[in-house]
C-alpha cells in the first residue's frame, strides 16, 4: 500500500500547527478541463493531513496477445527490420516530430519546476510557435479514435490528413478535429493568461503541459495510420512518442511514462516496432488497397497493439498524478488538479467503451472542484478497472476511422 498526505482547506490556526505539506515534484503539476475553460480556481489553502491508500497496479498478469509483435520472440510476424526491438528509419531521420518534442522539453524547462514569470511564458510561446513546430501541427491534428469527417465535408484539393482545416469542420467534428477544436484554444488561453499575469501562473503552465502531452499521445496514433499513404509518417509517429531516441533513453511523453511504468513504456515501444515491421514487410504499398488482405490484417494487428499500449501508458500517467495529487498544497494543488482536468478526460471515451461504470466515475471526477480522498481512490480504481494491462483483446478501433 502507498500512503500520501491530502492537503485540504483548513482553519488558519490549525494550519499553523500543522505546517505545510511538501510536494513530490513542483515540476509535475497539473492542468484544467479539456473543453478549454478556465482552470484558475484559486488556492486550496493550508493543509490538513489525511491518508489515501491504494495498491500499486498488478502488472504480473499482463502478457502479449497471440497477435502481438514481440521483438526477438517467436510471434506471428515474418522476419523484419524491427525484430531487434530498435527502430530503423523508413524515410525521415530524424523526423520533424523529434524537433517538436525538443521544443516541448524546452517549454517544460521554462514553465515547470518553479513559478514561471510572464517572460517565461513568452519564451515558451516562442518555442511553441516555431516554424513547422508544435502549433502548426496542433492546428490540424485529428484524433483517429473518432469517426472520419464525412466525404461531403472533405475537400479533394486538401491533403487527406488536413481536412480539419476545411470550412467549418472544426465545429462540426470537434472530437475528430481535436487539435484546433480543443487543444489549441486551451493552450492559447493559458499562454495569454500567463503572459499578462492573470491568475495563477502554475495553473496555466500545468494546463499547457497536459495539453501538449495530449497532442503527443494523439499524434503517435494518428501518424501510425497516415503511414499507410505516407511512409515517412512511420518515423514521425515514433518521434512523437519518444523523441526518436533509443528505447532506454526516451524523451517527451515516453520519458514520463517510463518513469511511472517501464512495462507501459516497453508496451508502447513494442507497438511502435510492430508498425515498423508492418511497413518493412510492405515497402512499396502506398494505398490501403496496395497492402492486400494480408497486409491490411498485419496493419490492423499492429495498429491495435500500439493503441492498447498507448491507452494503458497514458492511463498509468494519469493514475500516477492522481496518486501524487494529495501531496500538494495551495498553488501546487491547484496546478496539479488543473493538469488532471486536462489529461484525465482524455481517458473517458475509451474507459466508457470498455467499462461504463468506470467511465462514469472518471467523468464525474474531473468536474469535481474539491475532490476528497474517496474520490481520488475511486478514480484510481476506475482506471485500474478500465485499463488493467497494455493488452486488450476485443478493443479494436473501427478500421474505417483511419486513412485509406
Short mmCIF file of C-alpha atoms in Angstrom, two decimals:
data_model
loop_
_atom_site.label_atom_id
_atom_site.label_comp_id
_atom_site.label_asym_id
_atom_site.label_seq_id
_atom_site.Cartn_x
_atom_site.Cartn_y
_atom_site.Cartn_z
CA UNK A 1 0.00 0.00 0.00
CA UNK A 2 1.14 3.56 -0.60
CA UNK A 3 0.10 6.42 1.65
CA UNK A 4 0.09 10.10 0.81
CA UNK A 5 -0.92 13.32 2.53
CA UNK A 6 -4.03 15.15 1.33
CA UNK A 7 -3.96 18.95 1.53
CA UNK A 8 -7.36 20.45 2.30
CA UNK A 9 -8.58 23.89 3.24
CA UNK A 10 -8.45 24.26 7.00
CA UNK A 11 -8.66 26.86 9.70
CA UNK A 12 -5.64 29.10 9.74
CA UNK A 13 -4.84 28.49 13.38
CA UNK A 14 -4.86 24.74 12.94
CA UNK A 15 -2.79 25.04 9.79
CA UNK A 16 -0.10 26.91 11.68
CA UNK A 17 0.30 23.94 13.98
CA UNK A 18 0.44 21.51 11.10
CA UNK A 19 2.84 23.41 8.88
CA UNK A 20 2.93 22.97 5.14
CA UNK A 21 2.71 19.75 3.18
CA UNK A 22 5.69 19.02 0.95
CA UNK A 23 5.37 18.40 -2.75
CA UNK A 24 6.81 15.40 -4.55
CA UNK A 25 7.99 17.43 -7.53
CA UNK A 26 6.98 21.01 -8.22
CA UNK A 27 7.52 20.41 -11.92
CA UNK A 28 4.95 17.64 -12.01
CA UNK A 29 1.89 19.78 -11.50
CA UNK A 30 -1.40 19.95 -13.30
CA UNK A 31 -3.90 21.49 -15.75
CA UNK A 32 -7.60 22.18 -16.46
CA UNK A 33 -10.70 20.95 -18.22
CA UNK A 34 -10.22 19.68 -21.74
CA UNK A 35 -13.02 21.88 -23.03
CA UNK A 36 -10.62 24.81 -22.78
CA UNK A 37 -12.42 26.53 -19.91
CA UNK A 38 -10.53 28.44 -17.24
CA UNK A 39 -8.81 26.35 -14.60
CA UNK A 40 -7.55 29.06 -12.27
CA UNK A 41 -9.66 28.02 -9.31
CA UNK A 42 -7.63 29.75 -6.60
CA UNK A 43 -5.62 28.40 -3.70
CA UNK A 44 -6.78 25.36 -1.79
CA UNK A 45 -5.49 26.96 1.40
CA UNK A 46 -3.42 25.38 4.16
CA UNK A 47 -3.01 21.67 4.83
CA UNK A 48 -4.80 19.13 6.94
CA UNK A 49 -3.22 15.66 6.82
CA UNK A 50 -5.40 12.78 5.69
CA UNK A 51 -4.40 9.44 4.29
CA UNK A 52 -5.17 7.88 0.94
CA UNK A 53 -4.11 4.29 0.36
CA UNK A 54 -4.05 2.45 -2.94
CA UNK A 55 -2.47 -0.80 -4.02
CA UNK A 56 0.08 -0.48 -6.82
CA UNK A 57 -1.14 -1.79 -10.17
CA UNK A 58 -0.66 -5.52 -10.57
CA UNK A 59 1.11 -5.92 -13.89
CA UNK A 60 2.15 -9.51 -13.26
CA UNK A 61 -0.89 -10.94 -15.04
CA UNK A 62 -0.30 -8.92 -18.21
CA UNK A 63 1.17 -10.57 -21.27
CA UNK A 64 1.33 -10.29 -25.03
CA UNK A 65 -1.69 -11.33 -27.08
CA UNK A 66 -1.21 -14.06 -29.70
CA UNK A 67 -1.47 -11.39 -32.41
CA UNK A 68 1.14 -9.06 -30.85
CA UNK A 69 4.53 -8.31 -32.29
CA UNK A 70 7.21 -9.30 -29.76
CA UNK A 71 10.78 -8.26 -30.65
CA UNK A 72 13.19 -11.16 -30.58
CA UNK A 73 10.47 -13.72 -29.89
CA UNK A 74 8.51 -16.27 -31.87
CA UNK A 75 5.44 -14.32 -32.96
CA UNK A 76 3.10 -14.40 -35.95
CA UNK A 77 5.07 -11.77 -37.87
CA UNK A 78 7.57 -12.70 -40.58
CA UNK A 79 11.18 -11.66 -40.02
CA UNK A 80 11.53 -7.90 -40.33
CA UNK A 81 13.78 -4.95 -39.60
CA UNK A 82 12.49 -4.26 -36.07
CA UNK A 83 12.98 -7.78 -34.73
CA UNK A 84 15.85 -6.44 -32.62
CA UNK A 85 13.48 -4.08 -30.81
CA UNK A 86 15.11 -0.92 -32.17
CA UNK A 87 13.87 1.44 -34.85
CA UNK A 88 15.28 1.60 -38.36
CA UNK A 89 14.25 4.84 -40.12
CA UNK A 90 11.83 4.43 -43.00
CA UNK A 91 12.38 7.73 -44.81
CA UNK A 92 12.96 10.59 -42.38
CA UNK A 93 15.86 10.62 -39.90
CA UNK A 94 15.41 12.45 -37.68
CA UNK A 95 11.70 13.11 -38.17
CA UNK A 96 10.30 16.60 -37.67
CA UNK A 97 8.30 15.25 -34.76
CA UNK A 98 11.53 14.82 -32.78
CA UNK A 99 12.21 18.56 -33.02
CA UNK A 100 8.69 19.21 -31.71
CA UNK A 101 9.43 17.01 -28.71
CA UNK A 102 12.62 19.00 -28.18
CA UNK A 103 10.53 22.19 -28.18
CA UNK A 104 8.17 20.64 -25.64
CA UNK A 105 11.08 19.80 -23.36
CA UNK A 106 12.30 23.38 -23.63
CA UNK A 107 8.80 24.62 -22.77
CA UNK A 108 8.80 22.41 -19.69
CA UNK A 109 12.12 23.82 -18.54
CA UNK A 110 10.71 27.33 -18.85
CA UNK A 111 7.33 26.69 -17.23
CA UNK A 112 7.71 23.90 -14.66
CA UNK A 113 9.81 23.35 -11.55
CA UNK A 114 9.39 26.96 -10.46
CA UNK A 115 6.73 29.66 -10.63
CA UNK A 116 7.02 30.95 -14.21
CA UNK A 117 7.15 34.65 -14.99
CA UNK A 118 5.46 36.45 -17.86
CA UNK A 119 8.80 36.35 -19.68
CA UNK A 120 8.96 32.57 -19.18
CA UNK A 121 5.55 32.22 -20.81
CA UNK A 122 6.64 34.43 -23.69
CA UNK A 123 9.78 32.36 -24.24
CA UNK A 124 7.77 29.13 -24.06
CA UNK A 125 5.25 30.57 -26.51
CA UNK A 126 8.08 31.21 -28.95
CA UNK A 127 9.12 27.54 -28.69
CA UNK A 128 5.53 26.51 -29.27
CA UNK A 129 5.24 28.73 -32.36
CA UNK A 130 8.47 27.69 -34.09
CA UNK A 131 8.18 27.26 -37.86
CA UNK A 132 6.80 23.78 -38.60
CA UNK A 133 6.61 23.30 -34.85
CA UNK A 134 4.03 22.21 -32.31
CA UNK A 135 1.45 24.88 -33.03
CA UNK A 136 1.47 24.19 -36.76
CA UNK A 137 0.60 20.54 -36.18
CA UNK A 138 -1.87 21.05 -33.35
CA UNK A 139 -3.90 23.34 -35.62
CA UNK A 140 -4.62 20.42 -37.96
CA UNK A 141 -4.42 17.38 -35.70
CA UNK A 142 -7.11 14.70 -35.93
CA UNK A 143 -7.93 12.07 -33.32
CA UNK A 144 -8.47 8.79 -35.14
CA UNK A 145 -10.36 7.31 -32.21
CA UNK A 146 -13.40 9.13 -33.60
CA UNK A 147 -15.28 8.75 -36.93
CA UNK A 148 -13.92 10.33 -40.07
CA UNK A 149 -15.12 13.62 -41.47
CA UNK A 150 -17.93 12.85 -43.90
CA UNK A 151 -16.94 12.74 -47.57
CA UNK A 152 -19.33 15.60 -48.29
CA UNK A 153 -17.39 17.82 -45.88
CA UNK A 154 -13.96 16.95 -47.28
CA UNK A 155 -12.08 18.93 -49.91
CA UNK A 156 -10.32 16.82 -52.53
CA UNK A 157 -7.82 19.63 -53.01
CA UNK A 158 -6.62 19.36 -49.40
CA UNK A 159 -4.36 16.59 -48.10
CA UNK A 160 -6.26 13.63 -46.70
CA UNK A 161 -4.99 14.24 -43.17
CA UNK A 162 -5.57 18.01 -43.13
CA UNK A 163 -9.33 18.01 -43.56
CA UNK A 164 -9.81 19.74 -40.21
CA UNK A 165 -8.56 22.90 -41.93
CA UNK A 166 -11.52 22.82 -44.33
CA UNK A 167 -14.61 25.00 -43.85
CA UNK A 168 -16.38 24.59 -40.53
CA UNK A 169 -15.16 21.04 -39.92
CA UNK A 170 -13.61 22.08 -36.62
CA UNK A 171 -17.02 22.98 -35.19
CA UNK A 172 -18.83 20.11 -36.92
CA UNK A 173 -16.35 17.44 -35.81
CA UNK A 174 -14.80 18.69 -32.54
CA UNK A 175 -13.79 15.23 -31.33
CA UNK A 176 -12.14 14.25 -34.60
CA UNK A 177 -10.60 17.72 -35.04
CA UNK A 178 -9.25 17.66 -31.51
CA UNK A 179 -6.23 19.84 -32.18
CA UNK A 180 -7.91 23.00 -33.46
CA UNK A 181 -11.18 22.40 -31.59
CA UNK A 182 -9.89 21.60 -28.10
CA UNK A 183 -6.12 21.55 -27.62
CA UNK A 184 -5.20 24.78 -29.39
CA UNK A 185 -7.78 27.02 -27.65
CA UNK A 186 -6.76 25.65 -24.26
CA UNK A 187 -3.07 26.32 -24.90
CA UNK A 188 -3.71 29.79 -26.33
CA UNK A 189 -5.87 30.77 -23.37
CA UNK A 190 -3.24 29.59 -20.91
CA UNK A 191 -0.41 31.36 -22.69
CA UNK A 192 -2.41 34.60 -22.87
CA UNK A 193 -3.15 34.50 -19.15
CA UNK A 194 0.44 33.63 -18.27
CA UNK A 195 1.93 36.39 -20.40
CA UNK A 196 -0.40 39.04 -18.97
CA UNK A 197 -0.02 37.96 -15.35
CA UNK A 198 -3.66 36.96 -14.95
CA UNK A 199 -4.43 34.29 -12.34
CA UNK A 200 -2.09 31.56 -11.10
CA UNK A 201 0.90 31.03 -13.41
CA UNK A 202 1.45 27.50 -12.09
CA UNK A 203 -2.05 26.55 -13.18
CA UNK A 204 -1.52 27.99 -16.66
CA UNK A 205 1.79 26.16 -17.00
CA UNK A 206 0.22 22.89 -15.92
CA UNK A 207 -2.60 23.19 -18.44
CA UNK A 208 -0.12 23.82 -21.25
CA UNK A 209 1.95 20.81 -20.20
CA UNK A 210 -1.03 18.46 -20.10
CA UNK A 211 -2.39 19.77 -23.40
CA UNK A 212 0.88 19.15 -25.25
CA UNK A 213 1.07 15.63 -23.78
CA UNK A 214 -2.47 15.08 -25.06
CA UNK A 215 -1.31 16.16 -28.52
CA UNK A 216 1.72 13.85 -28.42
CA UNK A 217 -0.50 10.92 -27.39
CA UNK A 218 -2.99 11.56 -30.20
CA UNK A 219 -0.24 12.18 -32.75
CA UNK A 220 1.58 8.91 -32.06
CA UNK A 221 -1.58 7.04 -33.00
CA UNK A 222 -2.59 9.30 -35.89
CA UNK A 223 0.78 9.20 -37.66
CA UNK A 224 0.89 5.41 -37.47
CA UNK A 225 -2.26 5.41 -39.62
CA UNK A 226 -1.28 8.10 -42.11
CA UNK A 227 1.84 5.99 -42.67
CA UNK A 228 -0.38 3.88 -44.94
CA UNK A 229 -0.05 6.61 -47.58
CA UNK A 230 2.98 8.50 -46.24
CA UNK A 231 5.79 6.11 -45.20
CA UNK A 232 7.68 8.95 -43.50
CA UNK A 233 4.83 9.23 -41.00
CA UNK A 234 6.00 5.94 -39.54
CA UNK A 235 9.16 7.77 -38.48
CA UNK A 236 7.01 10.67 -37.27
CA UNK A 237 4.79 8.52 -35.06
CA UNK A 238 7.80 7.15 -33.23
CA UNK A 239 9.24 10.66 -32.87
CA UNK A 240 6.06 11.98 -31.29
CA UNK A 241 6.24 9.29 -28.63
CA UNK A 242 9.91 9.16 -27.63
CA UNK A 243 11.63 11.99 -29.50
CA UNK A 244 13.23 9.46 -31.89
CA UNK A 245 15.62 8.30 -29.17
CA UNK A 246 16.70 4.78 -28.20
CA UNK A 247 14.20 2.84 -26.12
CA UNK A 248 16.35 3.17 -22.99
CA UNK A 249 16.79 6.95 -23.41
CA UNK A 250 13.28 8.30 -24.05
CA UNK A 251 12.26 11.94 -24.19
CA UNK A 252 8.93 13.73 -24.02
CA UNK A 253 5.82 11.67 -23.36
CA UNK A 254 7.81 8.44 -23.35
CA UNK A 255 10.18 9.64 -20.63
CA UNK A 256 7.30 10.48 -18.33
CA UNK A 257 5.61 7.14 -18.94
CA UNK A 258 8.85 5.20 -18.46
CA UNK A 259 9.36 6.91 -15.10
CA UNK A 260 5.94 5.67 -13.96
CA UNK A 261 5.86 2.22 -15.58
CA UNK A 262 8.75 0.77 -17.58
CA UNK A 263 6.40 -2.02 -18.65
CA UNK A 264 3.95 0.51 -20.10
CA UNK A 265 6.79 2.22 -21.95
CA UNK A 266 8.01 -1.09 -23.37
CA UNK A 267 4.47 -1.96 -24.46
CA UNK A 268 4.20 1.25 -26.48
CA UNK A 269 7.67 0.77 -27.94
CA UNK A 270 6.75 -2.78 -28.97
CA UNK A 271 3.63 -1.40 -30.67
CA UNK A 272 5.79 1.13 -32.50
CA UNK A 273 8.09 -1.71 -33.58
CA UNK A 274 5.02 -3.60 -34.82
CA UNK A 275 4.17 -0.64 -37.06
CA UNK A 276 7.77 -0.54 -38.27
CA UNK A 277 7.69 -4.26 -39.03
CA UNK A 278 4.45 -3.93 -40.99
CA UNK A 279 5.91 -1.08 -43.07
CA UNK A 280 9.09 -3.07 -43.72
CA UNK A 281 7.08 -6.04 -44.96
CA UNK A 282 5.19 -3.89 -47.50
CA UNK A 283 7.65 -1.15 -48.53
CA UNK A 284 6.06 -0.32 -51.88
CA UNK A 285 2.42 -0.06 -50.79
CA UNK A 286 1.06 3.50 -50.78
CA UNK A 287 -2.70 2.95 -50.57
CA UNK A 288 -4.83 0.74 -48.37
CA UNK A 289 -5.68 -1.44 -51.37
CA UNK A 290 -1.99 -1.92 -52.17
CA UNK A 291 -1.48 -3.86 -48.95
CA UNK A 292 -3.96 -6.57 -49.88
CA UNK A 293 -5.95 -8.57 -47.35
CA UNK A 294 -2.87 -9.96 -45.62
CA UNK A 295 -1.10 -6.62 -45.27
CA UNK A 296 -4.29 -4.97 -44.07
CA UNK A 297 -4.62 -7.58 -41.34
CA UNK A 298 -1.00 -7.12 -40.28
CA UNK A 299 -1.58 -3.37 -40.06
CA UNK A 300 -4.76 -3.82 -38.05
CA UNK A 301 -2.97 -6.03 -35.53
CA UNK A 302 0.00 -3.67 -35.24
CA UNK A 303 -2.17 -0.57 -35.02
CA UNK A 304 -4.31 -2.10 -32.30
CA UNK A 305 -1.28 -3.28 -30.33
CA UNK A 306 0.06 0.28 -30.41
CA UNK A 307 -3.30 1.74 -29.45
CA UNK A 308 -3.76 -0.57 -26.48
CA UNK A 309 -0.26 0.18 -25.26
CA UNK A 310 -0.82 3.92 -25.57
CA UNK A 311 -4.10 3.82 -23.65
CA UNK A 312 -2.54 1.86 -20.83
CA UNK A 313 0.52 4.11 -20.73
CA UNK A 314 -1.49 7.33 -20.65
CA UNK A 315 -3.78 5.83 -18.01
CA UNK A 316 -0.75 5.00 -15.87
CA UNK A 317 0.47 8.58 -16.23
CA UNK A 318 -2.89 9.97 -15.09
CA UNK A 319 -3.09 7.41 -12.29
CA UNK A 320 0.31 8.46 -11.01
CA UNK A 321 -0.74 12.11 -10.94
CA UNK A 322 -3.92 11.21 -9.07
CA UNK A 323 -1.89 9.32 -6.50
CA UNK A 324 0.56 12.21 -6.11
CA UNK A 325 -2.08 14.94 -6.11
CA UNK A 326 -2.77 14.77 -2.33
CA UNK A 327 0.86 15.64 -1.64
CA UNK A 328 0.41 19.16 -3.00
CA UNK A 329 -0.78 22.30 -1.21
CA UNK A 330 -2.01 25.72 -2.26
CA UNK A 331 -0.96 26.72 -5.76
CA UNK A 332 0.67 23.32 -6.28
CA UNK A 333 -2.62 21.58 -5.57
CA UNK A 334 -4.47 23.90 -7.93
CA UNK A 335 -1.92 23.24 -10.66
CA UNK A 336 -1.99 19.50 -10.03
CA UNK A 337 -5.74 19.36 -10.33
CA UNK A 338 -5.71 21.61 -13.38
CA UNK A 339 -3.29 19.18 -15.08
CA UNK A 340 -5.61 16.31 -14.25
CA UNK A 341 -8.66 18.16 -15.54
CA UNK A 342 -6.98 18.34 -18.96
CA UNK A 343 -5.26 14.95 -19.14
CA UNK A 344 -7.87 12.94 -17.23
CA UNK A 345 -10.80 13.40 -19.65
CA UNK A 346 -8.63 12.09 -22.49
CA UNK A 347 -9.26 8.64 -21.00
CA UNK A 348 -13.03 8.98 -20.68
CA UNK A 349 -14.28 7.79 -24.11
CA UNK A 350 -12.11 4.66 -24.12
CA UNK A 351 -12.79 3.95 -20.45
CA UNK A 352 -16.53 4.21 -21.09
CA UNK A 353 -16.29 1.92 -24.11
CA UNK A 354 -14.52 -0.71 -22.02
CA UNK A 355 -16.33 -0.27 -18.69
CA UNK A 356 -19.33 2.07 -18.49
CA UNK A 357 -19.22 2.33 -14.70
CA UNK A 358 -15.52 3.17 -14.69
CA UNK A 359 -16.06 5.76 -17.39
CA UNK A 360 -18.85 7.40 -15.41
CA UNK A 361 -16.68 7.54 -12.30
CA UNK A 362 -13.84 9.17 -14.19
CA UNK A 363 -16.13 11.66 -15.90
CA UNK A 364 -17.53 12.77 -12.55
CA UNK A 365 -14.05 13.05 -11.06
CA UNK A 366 -12.70 15.67 -13.44
CA UNK A 367 -15.65 18.01 -12.84
CA UNK A 368 -15.20 17.83 -9.07
CA UNK A 369 -13.67 21.12 -7.91
CA UNK A 370 -12.76 19.77 -4.46
CA UNK A 371 -12.11 16.01 -4.62
CA UNK A 372 -11.94 14.13 -1.33
CA UNK A 373 -9.75 11.13 -0.55
CA UNK A 374 -12.55 8.77 -1.52
CA UNK A 375 -12.96 10.49 -4.89
CA UNK A 376 -9.29 10.07 -5.69
CA UNK A 377 -9.32 6.42 -4.65
CA UNK A 378 -12.45 5.80 -6.73
CA UNK A 379 -10.85 7.38 -9.80
CA UNK A 380 -7.73 5.25 -9.38
CA UNK A 381 -9.87 2.13 -9.03
CA UNK A 382 -11.79 3.10 -12.17
CA UNK A 383 -8.56 3.48 -14.14
CA UNK A 384 -7.37 0.08 -12.93
CA UNK A 385 -10.70 -1.47 -13.95
CA UNK A 386 -10.76 0.03 -17.44
CA UNK A 387 -7.04 -0.21 -18.18
CA UNK A 388 -5.67 -3.26 -16.33
CA UNK A 389 -3.00 -4.13 -18.91
CA UNK A 390 -1.33 -2.83 -22.07
CA UNK A 391 -3.22 -5.53 -23.95
CA UNK A 392 -6.96 -5.52 -24.58
CA UNK A 393 -8.50 -8.32 -26.61
CA UNK A 394 -11.59 -7.06 -28.42
CA UNK A 395 -10.87 -3.32 -28.00
CA UNK A 396 -10.29 -2.66 -31.69
CA UNK A 397 -10.97 0.79 -33.11
CA UNK A 398 -13.14 0.72 -36.24
CA UNK A 399 -10.80 0.43 -39.21
CA UNK A 400 -12.98 2.96 -41.04
CA UNK A 401 -11.78 5.66 -38.62
CA UNK A 402 -8.32 5.53 -40.17
CA UNK A 403 -6.98 6.60 -43.54
CA UNK A 404 -7.06 4.64 -46.77
#
